[in-house]
Short mmCIF file of C-alpha atoms in Angstrom, two decimals:
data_model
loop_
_atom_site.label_atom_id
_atom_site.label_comp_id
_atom_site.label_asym_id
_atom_site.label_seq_id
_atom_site.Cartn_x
_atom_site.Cartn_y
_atom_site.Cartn_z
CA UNK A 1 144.45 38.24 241.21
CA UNK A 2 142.54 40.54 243.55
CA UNK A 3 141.76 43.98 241.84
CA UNK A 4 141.21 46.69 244.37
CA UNK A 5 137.95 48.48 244.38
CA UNK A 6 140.10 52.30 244.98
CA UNK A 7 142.52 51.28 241.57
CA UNK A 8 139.51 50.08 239.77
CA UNK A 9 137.86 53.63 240.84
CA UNK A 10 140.67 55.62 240.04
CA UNK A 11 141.25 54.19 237.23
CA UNK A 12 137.54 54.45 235.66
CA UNK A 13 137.44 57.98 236.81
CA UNK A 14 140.98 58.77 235.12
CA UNK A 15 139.75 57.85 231.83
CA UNK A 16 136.01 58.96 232.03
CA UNK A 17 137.69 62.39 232.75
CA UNK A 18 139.89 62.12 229.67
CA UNK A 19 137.45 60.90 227.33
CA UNK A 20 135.08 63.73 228.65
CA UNK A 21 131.78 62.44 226.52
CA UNK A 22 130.16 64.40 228.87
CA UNK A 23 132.13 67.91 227.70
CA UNK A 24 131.61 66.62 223.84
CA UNK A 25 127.98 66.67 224.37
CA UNK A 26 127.68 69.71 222.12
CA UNK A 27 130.16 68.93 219.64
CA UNK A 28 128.02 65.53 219.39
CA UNK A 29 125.02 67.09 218.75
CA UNK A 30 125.79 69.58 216.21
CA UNK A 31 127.83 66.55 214.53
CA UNK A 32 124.62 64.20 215.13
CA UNK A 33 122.71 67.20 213.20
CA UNK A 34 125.13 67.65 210.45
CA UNK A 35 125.15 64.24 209.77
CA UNK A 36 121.19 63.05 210.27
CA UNK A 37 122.41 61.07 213.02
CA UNK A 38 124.96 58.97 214.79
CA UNK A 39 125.56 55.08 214.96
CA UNK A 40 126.15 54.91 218.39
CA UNK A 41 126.93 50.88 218.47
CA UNK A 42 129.31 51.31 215.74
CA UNK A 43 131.16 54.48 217.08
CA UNK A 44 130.99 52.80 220.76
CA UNK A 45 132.76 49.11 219.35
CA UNK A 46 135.35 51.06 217.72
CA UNK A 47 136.47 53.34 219.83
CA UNK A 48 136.59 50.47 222.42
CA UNK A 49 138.43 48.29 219.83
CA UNK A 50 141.48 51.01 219.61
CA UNK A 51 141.16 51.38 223.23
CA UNK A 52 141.78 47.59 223.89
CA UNK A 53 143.79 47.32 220.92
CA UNK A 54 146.51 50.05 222.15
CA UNK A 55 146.08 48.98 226.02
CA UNK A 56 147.73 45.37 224.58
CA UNK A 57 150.19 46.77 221.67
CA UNK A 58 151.04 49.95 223.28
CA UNK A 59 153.76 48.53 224.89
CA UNK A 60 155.03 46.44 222.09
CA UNK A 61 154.55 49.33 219.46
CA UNK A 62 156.64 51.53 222.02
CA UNK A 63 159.24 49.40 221.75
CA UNK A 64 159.45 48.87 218.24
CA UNK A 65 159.88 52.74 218.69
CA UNK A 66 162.60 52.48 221.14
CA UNK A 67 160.47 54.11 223.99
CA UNK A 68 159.83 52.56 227.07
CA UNK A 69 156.27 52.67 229.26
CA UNK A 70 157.89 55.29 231.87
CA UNK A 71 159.22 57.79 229.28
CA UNK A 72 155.56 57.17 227.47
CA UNK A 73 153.60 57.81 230.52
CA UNK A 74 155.72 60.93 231.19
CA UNK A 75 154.86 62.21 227.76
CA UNK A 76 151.15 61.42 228.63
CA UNK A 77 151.07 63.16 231.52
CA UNK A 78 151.93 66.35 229.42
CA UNK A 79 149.40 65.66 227.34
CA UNK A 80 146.63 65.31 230.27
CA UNK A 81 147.93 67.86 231.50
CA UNK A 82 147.25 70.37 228.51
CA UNK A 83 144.13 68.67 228.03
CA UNK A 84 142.64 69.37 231.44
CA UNK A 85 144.15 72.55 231.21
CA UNK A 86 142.11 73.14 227.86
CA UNK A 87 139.36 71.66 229.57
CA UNK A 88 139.67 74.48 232.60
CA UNK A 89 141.09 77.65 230.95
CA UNK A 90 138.55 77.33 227.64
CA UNK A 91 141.12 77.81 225.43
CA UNK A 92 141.97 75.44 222.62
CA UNK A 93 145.45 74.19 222.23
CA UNK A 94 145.10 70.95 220.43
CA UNK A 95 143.26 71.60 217.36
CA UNK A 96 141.44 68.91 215.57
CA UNK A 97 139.97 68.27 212.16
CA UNK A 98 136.67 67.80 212.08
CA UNK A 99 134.67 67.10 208.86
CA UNK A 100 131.61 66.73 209.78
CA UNK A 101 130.74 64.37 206.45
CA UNK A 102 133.50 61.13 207.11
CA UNK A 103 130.83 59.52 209.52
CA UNK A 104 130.78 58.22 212.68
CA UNK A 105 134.43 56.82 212.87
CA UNK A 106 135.99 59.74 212.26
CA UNK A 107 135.59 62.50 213.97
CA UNK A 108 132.92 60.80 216.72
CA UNK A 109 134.94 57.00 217.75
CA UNK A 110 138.53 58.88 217.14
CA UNK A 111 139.63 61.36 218.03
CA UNK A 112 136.63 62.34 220.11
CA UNK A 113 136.34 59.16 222.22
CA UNK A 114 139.36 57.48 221.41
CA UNK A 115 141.40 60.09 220.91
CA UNK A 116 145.33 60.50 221.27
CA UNK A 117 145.04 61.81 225.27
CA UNK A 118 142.69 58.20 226.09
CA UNK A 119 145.38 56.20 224.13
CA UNK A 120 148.04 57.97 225.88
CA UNK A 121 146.17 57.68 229.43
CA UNK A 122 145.53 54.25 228.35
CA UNK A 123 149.15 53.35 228.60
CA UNK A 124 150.28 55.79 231.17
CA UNK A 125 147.85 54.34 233.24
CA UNK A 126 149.42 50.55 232.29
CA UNK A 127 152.31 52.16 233.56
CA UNK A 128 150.77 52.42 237.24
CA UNK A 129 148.11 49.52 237.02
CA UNK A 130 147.51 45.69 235.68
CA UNK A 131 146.13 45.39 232.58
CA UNK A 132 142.63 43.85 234.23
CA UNK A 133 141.70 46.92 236.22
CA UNK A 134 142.18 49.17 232.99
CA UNK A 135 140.78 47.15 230.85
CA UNK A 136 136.91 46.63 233.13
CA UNK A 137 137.58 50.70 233.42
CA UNK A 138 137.82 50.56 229.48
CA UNK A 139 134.40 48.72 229.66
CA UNK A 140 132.45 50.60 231.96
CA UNK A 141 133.37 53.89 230.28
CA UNK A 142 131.93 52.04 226.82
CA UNK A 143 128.69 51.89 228.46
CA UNK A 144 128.02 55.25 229.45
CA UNK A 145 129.37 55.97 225.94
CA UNK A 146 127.15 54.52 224.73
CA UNK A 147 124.40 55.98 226.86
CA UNK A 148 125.40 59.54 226.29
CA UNK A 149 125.43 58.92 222.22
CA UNK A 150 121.70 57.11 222.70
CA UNK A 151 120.32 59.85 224.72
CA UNK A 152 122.40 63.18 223.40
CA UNK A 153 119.42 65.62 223.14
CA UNK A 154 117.94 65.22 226.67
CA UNK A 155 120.82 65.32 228.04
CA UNK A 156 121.89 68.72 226.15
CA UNK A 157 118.50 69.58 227.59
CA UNK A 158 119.03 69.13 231.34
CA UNK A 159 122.65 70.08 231.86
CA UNK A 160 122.18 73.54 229.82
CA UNK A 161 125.38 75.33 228.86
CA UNK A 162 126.41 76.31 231.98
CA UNK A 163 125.82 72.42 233.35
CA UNK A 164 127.97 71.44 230.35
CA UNK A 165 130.57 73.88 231.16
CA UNK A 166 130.90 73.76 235.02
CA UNK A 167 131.46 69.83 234.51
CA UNK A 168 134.00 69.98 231.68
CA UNK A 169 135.77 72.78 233.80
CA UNK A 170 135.19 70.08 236.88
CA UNK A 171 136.91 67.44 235.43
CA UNK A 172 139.76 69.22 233.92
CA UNK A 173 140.43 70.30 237.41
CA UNK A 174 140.56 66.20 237.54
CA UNK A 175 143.04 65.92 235.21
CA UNK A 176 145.33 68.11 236.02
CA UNK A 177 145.46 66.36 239.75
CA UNK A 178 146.19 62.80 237.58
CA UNK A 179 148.97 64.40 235.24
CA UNK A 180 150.48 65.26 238.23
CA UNK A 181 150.52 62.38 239.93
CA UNK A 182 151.07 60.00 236.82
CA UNK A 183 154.17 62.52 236.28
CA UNK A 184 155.64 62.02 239.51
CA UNK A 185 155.44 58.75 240.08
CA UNK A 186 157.82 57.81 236.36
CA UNK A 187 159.59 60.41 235.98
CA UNK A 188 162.02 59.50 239.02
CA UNK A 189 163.10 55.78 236.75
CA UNK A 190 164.16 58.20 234.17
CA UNK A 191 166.21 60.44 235.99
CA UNK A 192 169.66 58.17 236.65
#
């Protein structure tokens, strides 16, 4: 099966945007000073283990619900869409709690990497796309994780707060433009 090099784009972009490491740079750091450090291996493999995890069970746990991928990816979009719109207007509408003191699975691998907007892009995207494009988008977003958890201070450094902010802002402008689109294109095979 041929994957298409504009999917497999769209795709990693869609969920680097969601997982926004980038825009959790300073809630990393004052986490990573709270608590002497962060095990970015560990908090990398298991965020990418509920990422995998939900992008093959999703389905099936849907339908144990009695939801199908459509009205899920519908749902998601709503959720992107308040999440890029969080990400653009400043303003928190999902609020999360974060102690500081549970360690590196909770709050850094979930919800802050894997959190409920990448599980729910995770399947609205499955909606649109084969499994294989999603999941080498799932990988390549592990690396630069990964990367951003091994080097958190210089980057901090070099972006500045108004770096930091002008990218989160940028990508929630991103997200927005997916919700949309993911929105659009189920919400007509609901409508009967």
């Amino acid at each position: 099966m041929a994957i298409s090099l504009d999917e497999l784009i769209t795709v990693t972009f869609t969920l680097f945007a969601v997982i926004d490491i980038i825009g959790s740079v300073p809630t990393l750091i004052a986490l990573k000073e709270k608590m002497g450090g962060i095990r970015e291996m560990r908090a990398t493999l298991i965020s990418g283990a509920l990422m995998v995890l939900f992008l093959f069970v999703g389905e099936k746990f849907l339908a144990i619900l009695g939801l199908d991928v459509k009205s899920f990816a519908v749902g998601g979009s709503i959720v992107i869409f308040i999440l890029g719109l969080e990400m653009v207007l400043g303003h928190e509408f999902f609020k999360g709690d974060v102690d500081p003191k549970s360690g590196t699975v909770v709050p850094i691998a979930f919800p802050l990497i894997a959190g409920s907007g990448t599980l729910t892009t995770i399947i609205s995207l499955r909606a649109n796309y084969s499994e294989v494009p999603v999941l080498i988008a799932i990988l390549i977003n592990l690396i630069f994780v990964y990367l951003v958890l091994h080097a958190l201070t210089p980057i901090a450094r070099f972006l500045g707060p108004g770096g930091l902010s002008a990218i989160r802002k940028f990508f929630g402008v991103v997200l927005l433009a997916i919700a949309v689109k993911i929105f659009t294109s189920n919400v007509g095979g609901l409508i009967h």
